[in-house]
C-alpha atoms as a printed R data frame, in Angstrom:
    type eleno elety resid chain resno       x       y       z
1   ATOM     1    CA   UNK     A     1 -21.909 197.333 235.874
2   ATOM     2    CA   UNK     A     2 -19.449 196.631 238.734
3   ATOM     3    CA   UNK     A     3 -19.502 193.344 240.349
4   ATOM     4    CA   UNK     A     4 -19.588 192.874 244.303
5   ATOM     5    CA   UNK     A     5 -16.729 190.478 245.422
6   ATOM     6    CA   UNK     A     6 -17.937 190.223 248.902
7   ATOM     7    CA   UNK     A     7 -21.142 187.999 247.882
8   ATOM     8    CA   UNK     A     8 -20.917 184.813 249.595
9   ATOM     9    CA   UNK     A     9 -20.498 181.605 248.034
10  ATOM    10    CA   UNK     A    10 -22.870 178.580 247.985
11  ATOM    11    CA   UNK     A    11 -22.132 176.170 250.837
12  ATOM    12    CA   UNK     A    12 -21.030 173.337 248.557
13  ATOM    13    CA   UNK     A    13 -18.539 175.489 246.856
14  ATOM    14    CA   UNK     A    14 -17.136 176.694 250.540
15  ATOM    15    CA   UNK     A    15 -16.725 172.946 251.444
16  ATOM    16    CA   UNK     A    16 -14.756 171.923 248.294
17  ATOM    17    CA   UNK     A    17 -12.343 169.080 249.117
18  ATOM    18    CA   UNK     A    18  -8.654 169.754 248.546
19  ATOM    19    CA   UNK     A    19  -7.252 167.671 245.780
20  ATOM    20    CA   UNK     A    20  -5.465 165.054 248.099
21  ATOM    21    CA   UNK     A    21  -8.938 164.425 250.074
22  ATOM    22    CA   UNK     A    22 -10.574 164.222 246.629
23  ATOM    23    CA   UNK     A    23  -8.486 161.490 245.278
24  ATOM    24    CA   UNK     A    24  -8.361 159.587 248.570
25  ATOM    25    CA   UNK     A    25 -12.226 159.662 248.933
26  ATOM    26    CA   UNK     A    26 -11.978 157.931 244.956
27  ATOM    27    CA   UNK     A    27  -9.654 155.314 246.378
28  ATOM    28    CA   UNK     A    28 -12.503 154.496 248.996
29  ATOM    29    CA   UNK     A    29 -14.880 153.953 246.194
30  ATOM    30    CA   UNK     A    30 -12.334 151.979 244.222
31  ATOM    31    CA   UNK     A    31 -11.775 149.775 247.282
32  ATOM    32    CA   UNK     A    32 -15.451 148.801 247.077
33  ATOM    33    CA   UNK     A    33 -14.836 146.664 244.193
34  ATOM    34    CA   UNK     A    34 -12.157 144.677 245.767
35  ATOM    35    CA   UNK     A    35 -13.004 140.914 246.195
36  ATOM    36    CA   UNK     A    36 -10.491 140.233 248.901
37  ATOM    37    CA   UNK     A    37 -11.461 138.628 252.090
38  ATOM    38    CA   UNK     A    38  -9.435 140.324 254.390
39  ATOM    39    CA   UNK     A    39  -8.491 143.883 253.288
40  ATOM    40    CA   UNK     A    40 -10.280 146.072 250.582
41  ATOM    41    CA   UNK     A    41  -7.987 148.461 248.914
42  ATOM    42    CA   UNK     A    42  -8.277 151.005 246.546
43  ATOM    43    CA   UNK     A    43  -5.443 152.755 244.475
44  ATOM    44    CA   UNK     A    44  -5.965 155.725 241.866
45  ATOM    45    CA   UNK     A    45  -2.658 156.907 240.004
46  ATOM    46    CA   UNK     A    46  -2.978 160.716 239.029
47  ATOM    47    CA   UNK     A    47  -0.559 163.186 237.133
48  ATOM    48    CA   UNK     A    48  -1.555 166.816 236.916
49  ATOM    49    CA   UNK     A    49  -4.854 166.392 238.662
50  ATOM    50    CA   UNK     A    50  -6.141 163.717 236.091
51  ATOM    51    CA   UNK     A    51  -6.384 160.136 236.672
52  ATOM    52    CA   UNK     A    52  -4.255 157.916 234.893
53  ATOM    53    CA   UNK     A    53  -5.416 154.393 236.229
54  ATOM    54    CA   UNK     A    54  -7.280 152.930 239.078
55  ATOM    55    CA   UNK     A    55  -7.090 149.318 240.743
56  ATOM    56    CA   UNK     A    56  -8.474 147.441 243.521
57  ATOM    57    CA   UNK     A    57  -7.158 144.069 245.113
58  ATOM    58    CA   UNK     A    58  -8.530 140.806 243.657
59  ATOM    59    CA   UNK     A    59  -7.584 137.942 241.729
60  ATOM    60    CA   UNK     A    60  -6.108 138.082 238.384
61  ATOM    61    CA   UNK     A    61  -8.615 138.678 235.312
62  ATOM    62    CA   UNK     A    62 -10.516 135.064 234.614
63  ATOM    63    CA   UNK     A    63  -9.301 133.606 237.672
64  ATOM    64    CA   UNK     A    64 -11.506 132.612 240.509
65  ATOM    65    CA   UNK     A    65 -11.509 134.672 243.557
66  ATOM    66    CA   UNK     A    66 -10.779 133.445 246.818
67  ATOM    67    CA   UNK     A    67 -14.552 133.312 248.201
68  ATOM    68    CA   UNK     A    68 -15.586 131.169 244.825
69  ATOM    69    CA   UNK     A    69 -12.780 128.644 246.110
70  ATOM    70    CA   UNK     A    70 -13.459 125.655 248.261
71  ATOM    71    CA   UNK     A    71 -12.073 126.833 251.908
72  ATOM    72    CA   UNK     A    72 -11.874 130.461 250.827
73  ATOM    73    CA   UNK     A    73  -8.657 132.494 251.640
74  ATOM    74    CA   UNK     A    74  -5.660 130.249 251.810
75  ATOM    75    CA   UNK     A    75  -3.855 133.064 253.879
76  ATOM    76    CA   UNK     A    76  -6.694 132.970 256.344
77  ATOM    77    CA   UNK     A    77  -6.977 129.157 256.184
78  ATOM    78    CA   UNK     A    78  -3.380 128.917 257.295
79  ATOM    79    CA   UNK     A    79  -3.380 131.915 259.746
80  ATOM    80    CA   UNK     A    80  -0.700 133.827 257.839
81  ATOM    81    CA   UNK     A    81  -0.532 137.454 259.382
82  ATOM    82    CA   UNK     A    82  -1.101 140.338 257.353
83  ATOM    83    CA   UNK     A    83   2.255 141.743 255.241
84  ATOM    84    CA   UNK     A    84   3.831 138.222 255.488
85  ATOM    85    CA   UNK     A    85   4.202 135.191 252.746
86  ATOM    86    CA   UNK     A    86   2.279 137.159 249.858
87  ATOM    87    CA   UNK     A    87   3.294 134.814 247.690
88  ATOM    88    CA   UNK     A    88   0.494 132.660 248.914
89  ATOM    89    CA   UNK     A    89  -2.090 134.887 247.713
90  ATOM    90    CA   UNK     A    90  -4.309 134.592 244.955
91  ATOM    91    CA   UNK     A    91  -4.817 138.153 244.436
92  ATOM    92    CA   UNK     A    92  -2.952 141.210 243.031
93  ATOM    93    CA   UNK     A    93  -2.708 144.424 245.122
94  ATOM    94    CA   UNK     A    94  -4.402 147.489 244.175
95  ATOM    95    CA   UNK     A    95  -1.337 149.335 243.266
96  ATOM    96    CA   UNK     A    96  -0.070 146.670 241.084
97  ATOM    97    CA   UNK     A    97  -3.496 146.215 239.192
98  ATOM    98    CA   UNK     A    98  -3.234 150.228 238.663
99  ATOM    99    CA   UNK     A    99   0.239 149.736 237.146
100 ATOM   100    CA   UNK     A   100  -0.791 146.802 235.140
101 ATOM   101    CA   UNK     A   101  -3.851 148.918 233.883
102 ATOM   102    CA   UNK     A   102  -1.802 151.856 232.701
103 ATOM   103    CA   UNK     A   103   0.833 149.421 230.937
104 ATOM   104    CA   UNK     A   104  -2.114 147.789 229.013
105 ATOM   105    CA   UNK     A   105  -3.126 151.206 227.891
106 ATOM   106    CA   UNK     A   106   0.550 152.329 227.057
107 ATOM   107    CA   UNK     A   107   0.139 155.216 229.916
108 ATOM   108    CA   UNK     A   108   3.523 156.365 231.182
109 ATOM   109    CA   UNK     A   109   3.544 156.868 235.449
110 ATOM   110    CA   UNK     A   110   6.589 159.001 235.167
111 ATOM   111    CA   UNK     A   111   6.227 162.082 237.668
112 ATOM   112    CA   UNK     A   112   3.045 160.593 239.116
113 ATOM   113    CA   UNK     A   113   1.143 160.446 242.408
114 ATOM   114    CA   UNK     A   114  -0.410 157.288 243.769
115 ATOM   115    CA   UNK     A   115  -3.350 157.653 245.918
116 ATOM   116    CA   UNK     A   116  -3.953 154.369 247.900
117 ATOM   117    CA   UNK     A   117  -6.380 153.174 250.949
118 ATOM   118    CA   UNK     A   118  -3.211 151.587 252.393
119 ATOM   119    CA   UNK     A   119   0.653 151.932 252.782
120 ATOM   120    CA   UNK     A   120   2.098 150.011 249.886
121 ATOM   121    CA   UNK     A   121   4.040 146.724 250.608
122 ATOM   122    CA   UNK     A   122   7.391 146.269 249.667
123 ATOM   123    CA   UNK     A   123   6.567 144.496 246.166
124 ATOM   124    CA   UNK     A   124   4.324 147.411 245.384
125 ATOM   125    CA   UNK     A   125   6.925 149.933 246.391
126 ATOM   126    CA   UNK     A   126   9.735 148.606 244.204
127 ATOM   127    CA   UNK     A   127   7.108 148.367 241.371
128 ATOM   128    CA   UNK     A   128   6.045 152.068 242.213
129 ATOM   129    CA   UNK     A   129   9.870 153.221 242.374
130 ATOM   130    CA   UNK     A   130  10.576 151.847 238.899
131 ATOM   131    CA   UNK     A   131   7.254 153.035 237.225
132 ATOM   132    CA   UNK     A   132   8.411 156.655 237.904
133 ATOM   133    CA   UNK     A   133   5.854 157.611 240.891
134 ATOM   134    CA   UNK     A   134   7.215 160.442 242.876
135 ATOM   135    CA   UNK     A   135   4.728 160.921 245.525
136 ATOM   136    CA   UNK     A   136   2.453 158.337 247.560
137 ATOM   137    CA   UNK     A   137  -0.476 159.751 249.761
138 ATOM   138    CA   UNK     A   138  -2.067 156.938 251.737
139 ATOM   139    CA   UNK     A   139  -4.765 156.518 254.594
140 ATOM   140    CA   UNK     A   140  -4.095 153.407 256.460
141 ATOM   141    CA   UNK     A   141  -0.797 151.758 257.557
142 ATOM   142    CA   UNK     A   142   0.547 148.471 256.354
143 ATOM   143    CA   UNK     A   143   2.896 146.241 258.632
144 ATOM   144    CA   UNK     A   144   6.043 146.606 256.084
145 ATOM   145    CA   UNK     A   145   8.865 148.669 257.271
146 ATOM   146    CA   UNK     A   146  11.241 147.732 254.435
147 ATOM   147    CA   UNK     A   147   8.404 149.032 252.228
148 ATOM   148    CA   UNK     A   148   8.927 152.544 254.083
149 ATOM   149    CA   UNK     A   149  12.877 152.210 253.958
150 ATOM   150    CA   UNK     A   150  12.925 151.482 250.314
151 ATOM   151    CA   UNK     A   151  10.422 154.104 249.289
152 ATOM   152    CA   UNK     A   152  12.650 156.698 251.273
153 ATOM   153    CA   UNK     A   153  15.837 155.341 249.482
154 ATOM   154    CA   UNK     A   154  13.907 155.688 246.236
155 ATOM   155    CA   UNK     A   155  13.310 159.666 246.828
156 ATOM   156    CA   UNK     A   156   9.395 158.894 246.810
157 ATOM   157    CA   UNK     A   157   7.523 161.623 249.073
158 ATOM   158    CA   UNK     A   158   5.257 159.414 251.456
159 ATOM   159    CA   UNK     A   159   2.318 161.030 253.147
160 ATOM   160    CA   UNK     A   160  -0.137 159.557 255.433
161 ATOM   161    CA   UNK     A   161  -3.536 161.544 255.709
162 ATOM   162    CA   UNK     A   162  -6.496 161.407 257.331
163 ATOM   163    CA   UNK     A   163 -10.023 162.448 255.735
164 ATOM   164    CA   UNK     A   164 -13.404 162.642 256.870
């Protein structure tokens, strides 16, 4: 019996997202777990189209989140602009939490891809370079030119994408 290759595919198969879109949409879901009062960020680290680790921004395990502290976000209370004085933040960045999750479970990130809702900051950029990430795909910008410079010098492919 001969199969007809001309049959039309179901609509959901015709509209399957490409891999970058798929993983970027997952970062948006992960970001919904964020406890940051300023910016909700999600990250997923992938190798060979398989998820290795995820992370979102928020306080370290067992430490109160900003919304649980009197006065809330210290950076907000002091009027500190985004991208500056990160040492005054209680939270870890999504990328940092993803790297730490991989480390906690003994997962190597060499030759991996980071998908993130935002461009990494300079601290995260340095960590991602040393972790062996080779490509970063992100949705939104972040005010950190030094990060972009270091990622370029570290031979990391950096791609900003837009998705529906």
